[in-house]
Short mmCIF file of C-alpha atoms and ligand atoms in Angstrom, two decimals:
data_model
loop_
_atom_site.label_atom_id
_atom_site.label_comp_id
_atom_site.label_asym_id
_atom_site.label_seq_id
_atom_site.Cartn_x
_atom_site.Cartn_y
_atom_site.Cartn_z
CA UNK W 1 73.07 71.65 -96.97
CA UNK W 2 70.97 74.39 -95.40
CA UNK W 3 68.54 73.15 -92.75
CA UNK W 4 65.75 75.54 -91.87
CA UNK W 5 64.70 74.25 -88.47
CA UNK W 6 62.12 76.99 -87.82
CA UNK W 7 60.31 76.27 -91.10
CA UNK W 8 60.18 72.54 -90.24
CA UNK W 9 58.84 73.25 -86.76
CA UNK W 10 56.12 75.56 -88.10
CA UNK W 11 55.14 73.10 -90.85
CA UNK W 12 54.80 70.26 -88.32
CA UNK W 13 52.76 72.56 -86.08
CA UNK W 14 50.48 73.56 -88.96
CA UNK W 15 49.77 69.91 -89.84
CA UNK W 16 48.78 69.09 -86.27
CA UNK W 17 46.75 72.30 -85.99
CA UNK W 18 44.87 71.29 -89.14
CA UNK W 19 43.93 67.95 -87.52
CA UNK W 20 42.78 69.74 -84.37
CA UNK W 21 40.72 72.21 -86.43
CA UNK W 22 39.06 69.32 -88.31
CA UNK W 23 38.28 67.62 -85.01
CA UNK W 24 36.69 70.83 -83.65
CA UNK W 25 34.67 71.12 -86.87
CA UNK W 26 33.41 67.51 -86.59
CA UNK W 27 32.45 68.04 -82.95
CA UNK W 28 30.94 71.50 -83.59
CA UNK W 29 33.26 73.09 -81.04
CA UNK W 30 34.13 76.76 -81.53
CA UNK W 31 37.64 77.52 -80.27
CA UNK W 32 39.20 80.94 -79.58
CA UNK W 33 42.92 81.53 -79.02
CA UNK W 34 43.12 84.27 -76.37
CA UNK W 35 46.38 86.18 -76.51
CA UNK W 36 47.93 89.33 -75.03
CA UNK W 37 50.62 90.78 -72.77
CA UNK W 38 51.35 89.37 -69.32
CA UNK W 39 48.80 90.82 -66.93
CA UNK W 40 46.51 92.35 -69.59
CA UNK W 41 43.61 90.56 -67.91
CA UNK W 42 43.08 87.50 -70.11
CA UNK W 43 42.12 85.30 -67.16
CA UNK W 44 40.11 88.08 -65.49
CA UNK W 45 38.12 88.57 -68.71
CA UNK W 46 37.42 84.83 -68.94
CA UNK W 47 36.44 84.65 -65.26
CA UNK W 48 33.73 87.24 -65.89
CA UNK W 49 32.68 86.06 -69.36
CA UNK W 50 32.45 82.29 -68.79
CA UNK W 51 29.57 82.40 -66.25
CA UNK W 52 27.58 84.63 -68.64
CA UNK W 53 27.68 82.10 -71.49
CA UNK W 54 24.54 80.04 -72.19
CA UNK W 55 26.61 77.24 -73.80
CA UNK W 56 28.95 74.61 -72.32
CA UNK W 57 32.48 75.94 -72.09
CA UNK W 58 35.99 74.70 -71.27
CA UNK W 59 39.19 76.69 -70.87
CA UNK W 60 42.76 75.58 -71.51
CA UNK W 61 45.29 77.76 -69.73
CA UNK W 62 48.86 78.23 -70.94
CA UNK W 63 51.61 79.51 -68.65
CA UNK W 64 55.32 78.98 -68.15
CA UNK W 65 54.75 77.70 -64.61
CA UNK W 66 52.02 77.31 -61.96
CA UNK W 67 48.40 76.19 -62.22
CA UNK W 68 47.01 79.45 -60.89
CA UNK W 69 44.99 80.46 -63.93
CA UNK W 70 43.36 77.02 -64.33
CA UNK W 71 42.49 77.11 -60.61
CA UNK W 72 40.89 80.55 -61.05
CA UNK W 73 38.84 79.31 -64.01
CA UNK W 74 37.76 76.09 -62.28
CA UNK W 75 36.06 78.24 -59.61
CA UNK W 76 33.55 79.30 -62.30
CA UNK W 77 32.46 75.64 -62.48
CA UNK W 78 33.65 74.86 -66.02
CA UNK W 79 36.25 72.34 -67.11
CA UNK W 80 39.78 73.71 -67.18
CA UNK W 81 43.20 72.33 -67.99
CA UNK W 82 46.62 73.86 -67.41
CA UNK W 83 49.57 73.60 -69.77
CA UNK W 84 52.98 74.52 -68.35
CA UNK W 85 55.40 75.32 -71.15
CA UNK W 86 58.46 75.10 -68.87
CA UNK W 87 59.97 78.25 -70.30
CA UNK W 88 58.55 78.36 -73.82
CA UNK W 89 57.01 81.75 -74.66
CA UNK W 90 54.00 80.37 -76.56
CA UNK W 91 51.68 77.39 -76.85
CA UNK W 92 51.94 75.03 -79.81
CA UNK W 93 49.50 72.56 -81.33
CA UNK W 94 51.16 69.53 -79.69
CA UNK W 95 50.68 71.04 -76.23
CA UNK W 96 47.03 71.75 -77.00
CA UNK W 97 46.54 68.22 -78.36
CA UNK W 98 47.78 66.79 -75.01
CA UNK W 99 45.58 69.12 -72.96
CA UNK W 100 42.52 68.18 -75.04
CA UNK W 101 42.91 64.58 -73.84
CA UNK W 102 42.02 65.78 -70.33
CA UNK W 103 38.79 67.53 -71.35
CA UNK W 104 35.37 65.91 -71.91
CA UNK W 105 34.90 67.22 -75.42
CA UNK W 106 31.43 65.66 -75.74
CA UNK W 107 30.27 68.08 -73.05
CA UNK W 108 31.33 71.37 -74.65
CA UNK W 109 30.58 73.55 -77.65
CA UNK W 110 32.95 76.42 -76.85
CA UNK W 111 36.63 76.35 -75.92
CA UNK W 112 38.94 79.18 -74.95
CA UNK W 113 42.70 78.66 -75.00
CA UNK W 114 44.53 81.32 -72.98
CA UNK W 115 47.98 81.57 -74.50
CA UNK W 116 51.17 82.49 -72.66
CA UNK W 117 51.31 86.21 -71.88
CA UNK W 118 53.44 87.59 -74.72
CA UNK W 119 52.83 90.03 -77.58
CA UNK W 120 55.19 88.37 -80.07
CA UNK W 121 55.81 84.59 -79.93
CA UNK W 122 52.25 83.15 -79.83
CA UNK W 123 51.28 84.78 -83.13
CA UNK W 124 53.24 82.31 -85.30
CA UNK W 125 51.68 79.16 -83.87
CA UNK W 126 48.34 77.94 -85.14
CA UNK W 127 46.52 75.95 -82.43
CA UNK W 128 43.59 74.86 -84.59
CA UNK W 129 41.45 77.75 -83.37
CA UNK W 130 38.53 79.33 -85.22
CA UNK W 131 39.98 82.75 -84.51
CA UNK W 132 41.99 84.96 -82.22
CA UNK W 133 41.06 87.34 -79.45
CA UNK W 134 43.70 89.73 -78.17
CA UNK W 135 43.20 91.17 -74.72
CA UNK W 136 44.96 94.55 -74.49
CA UNK W 137 44.85 96.74 -71.40
CA UNK W 138 44.93 100.50 -71.24
CA UNK W 139 47.98 100.48 -68.96
CA UNK W 140 50.02 99.13 -71.89
CA UNK W 141 49.55 102.39 -73.85
CA UNK W 142 47.53 103.16 -76.95
CA UNK W 143 50.39 102.63 -79.45
CA UNK W 144 50.73 98.85 -79.16
CA UNK W 145 48.93 97.64 -82.32
CA UNK W 146 51.49 99.40 -84.51
CA UNK W 147 54.43 98.34 -82.31
CA UNK W 148 53.42 94.65 -82.27
CA UNK W 149 51.97 94.16 -85.77
CA UNK W 150 52.68 90.44 -86.07
CA UNK W 151 50.29 89.84 -83.20
CA UNK W 152 47.66 92.48 -83.89
CA UNK W 153 47.32 91.68 -87.60
CA UNK W 154 46.04 88.17 -86.72
CA UNK W 155 43.24 89.29 -84.36
CA UNK W 156 39.55 88.80 -85.09
CA UNK W 157 38.68 90.76 -81.96
CA UNK W 158 40.64 93.06 -79.68
CA UNK W 159 39.23 93.41 -76.17
CA UNK W 160 40.56 96.60 -74.57
CA UNK W 161 40.48 95.81 -70.87
CA UNK W 162 40.82 97.88 -67.66
CA UNK W 163 38.64 100.73 -68.95
CA UNK W 164 37.83 101.46 -65.27
CA UNK W 165 41.40 102.84 -64.99
CA UNK W 166 41.11 105.26 -67.89
CA UNK W 167 40.71 108.38 -65.77
CA UNK W 168 44.19 107.94 -64.35
CA UNK W 169 45.91 107.11 -67.62
CA UNK W 170 46.82 108.91 -70.85
CA UNK W 171 45.32 106.09 -72.97
CA UNK W 172 43.14 107.36 -75.83
CA UNK W 173 40.84 104.74 -77.31
CA UNK W 174 40.70 106.67 -80.61
CA UNK W 175 44.52 106.44 -80.96
CA UNK W 176 44.41 102.72 -80.24
CA UNK W 177 41.59 102.17 -82.72
CA UNK W 178 43.37 104.18 -85.43
CA UNK W 179 46.55 102.11 -84.98
CA UNK W 180 44.60 98.86 -85.01
CA UNK W 181 42.78 99.83 -88.21
CA UNK W 182 46.14 100.55 -89.88
CA UNK W 183 47.49 97.11 -88.98
CA UNK W 184 44.29 95.10 -89.22
CA UNK W 185 41.24 96.86 -90.71
CA UNK W 186 38.95 93.85 -90.27
CA UNK W 187 39.43 93.36 -86.51
CA UNK W 188 36.58 94.24 -84.20
CA UNK W 189 37.25 96.09 -80.95
CA UNK W 190 35.35 95.97 -77.67
CA UNK W 191 36.38 98.11 -74.66
CA UNK W 192 35.63 96.43 -71.32
CA UNK W 193 36.40 96.39 -67.65
CA UNK W 194 36.73 92.95 -66.10
CA UNK W 195 36.29 94.62 -62.69
CA UNK W 196 33.07 96.58 -63.29
CA UNK W 197 31.62 94.45 -66.11
CA UNK W 198 31.44 97.43 -68.51
CA UNK W 199 31.34 96.23 -72.13
CA UNK W 200 30.62 92.58 -71.36
CA UNK W 201 27.16 92.56 -72.97
CA UNK W 202 28.79 93.57 -76.24
CA UNK W 203 31.58 91.02 -75.78
CA UNK W 204 29.04 88.28 -75.05
CA UNK W 205 27.09 89.24 -78.18
CA UNK W 206 30.24 89.08 -80.30
CA UNK W 207 31.02 85.55 -79.04
CA UNK W 208 27.45 84.27 -79.43
CA UNK W 209 27.14 85.70 -82.96
CA UNK W 210 29.99 83.35 -83.93
CA UNK W 211 28.82 80.28 -81.98
N1 LIG Q 301 41.46 97.66 -62.60
C1 LIG Q 301 41.39 96.54 -63.32
N2 LIG Q 301 42.24 95.52 -63.05
C2 LIG Q 301 42.15 94.40 -63.80
C3 LIG Q 301 41.20 94.25 -64.84
N3 LIG Q 301 41.37 93.04 -65.40
C4 LIG Q 301 42.37 92.45 -64.74
N4 LIG Q 301 42.85 93.26 -63.76
C5 LIG Q 301 43.95 92.98 -62.84
O1 LIG Q 301 45.13 92.82 -63.62
C6 LIG Q 301 45.98 91.84 -63.05
C7 LIG Q 301 46.30 90.78 -64.09
O2 LIG Q 301 45.10 90.07 -64.42
P1 LIG Q 301 45.15 88.60 -65.02
O3 LIG Q 301 43.76 88.22 -65.31
O4 LIG Q 301 45.95 87.71 -64.14
O5 LIG Q 301 45.97 88.86 -66.35
P2 LIG Q 301 46.48 87.80 -67.43
O6 LIG Q 301 46.52 88.50 -68.74
O7 LIG Q 301 45.67 86.57 -67.36
O8 LIG Q 301 47.97 87.53 -66.92
P3 LIG Q 301 48.97 86.33 -67.37
O9 LIG Q 301 48.17 85.08 -67.48
O10 LIG Q 301 49.97 86.28 -66.24
O11 LIG Q 301 49.58 86.75 -68.67
C8 LIG Q 301 45.25 91.29 -61.84
O12 LIG Q 301 45.72 91.95 -60.69
C9 LIG Q 301 43.79 91.65 -62.12
O13 LIG Q 301 43.02 91.80 -60.95
C10 LIG Q 301 40.31 95.34 -65.10
O14 LIG Q 301 39.45 95.34 -66.00
N5 LIG Q 301 40.46 96.46 -64.32
MG1 LIG Q 302 46.24 84.60 -67.13
#
């Protein structure tokens, strides 16, 4: 008898993610799964964006080890929770379900889940989110959408971070955009710098349009 363990794991995850999505719907909570490479600036983007938001926010942080990202987010004054995956390269719905128990859901209408830094594994795991935001950074190179299609094809929005470093890089936003459109024509794209704040008005507008 052939046992397809991966299919079973994904089916179980999808069932739990469906329950989480229904719960978010009932509570009118909009949830974004924030994904991207290690060090792309996922936490830095959230640190700048969260204080700009006129709605109540919480952030769930996913990392292999340490609580550093949740500590950084808590300094903005919003609720945060840290998941440590103990080696796993992605979050799954069961981990998110446990973290949700530590958040006052009555107090929020917007939730960001920062996934483990990885451009492959997180894409296969539904967390019950409304949609997906990929944070890319210009130091990764402008060819990444086509090289990591499984991730980029699931994005609703790609935030291209670290635009303040463009002068010293060979990154061309038009190459990146062309590759993204090939993989995922419906994704939006917003270039930003989490250091200077460039692009954050547009990013804020994108989030609030979907709130
Ligand atoms: N110059 C510049 N540096 C940035 C920007 N955004 C983030 N950084 C720096 O990039 C490094 C990584 O930022 P993080 O926010 O920790 O990145 P991350 O994607 O959350 O990383 P992981 O959670 O470890 O995957 C830090 O040293 C940040 O200060 C930016 O817009 N410009
Ligand atoms: Mg981070």
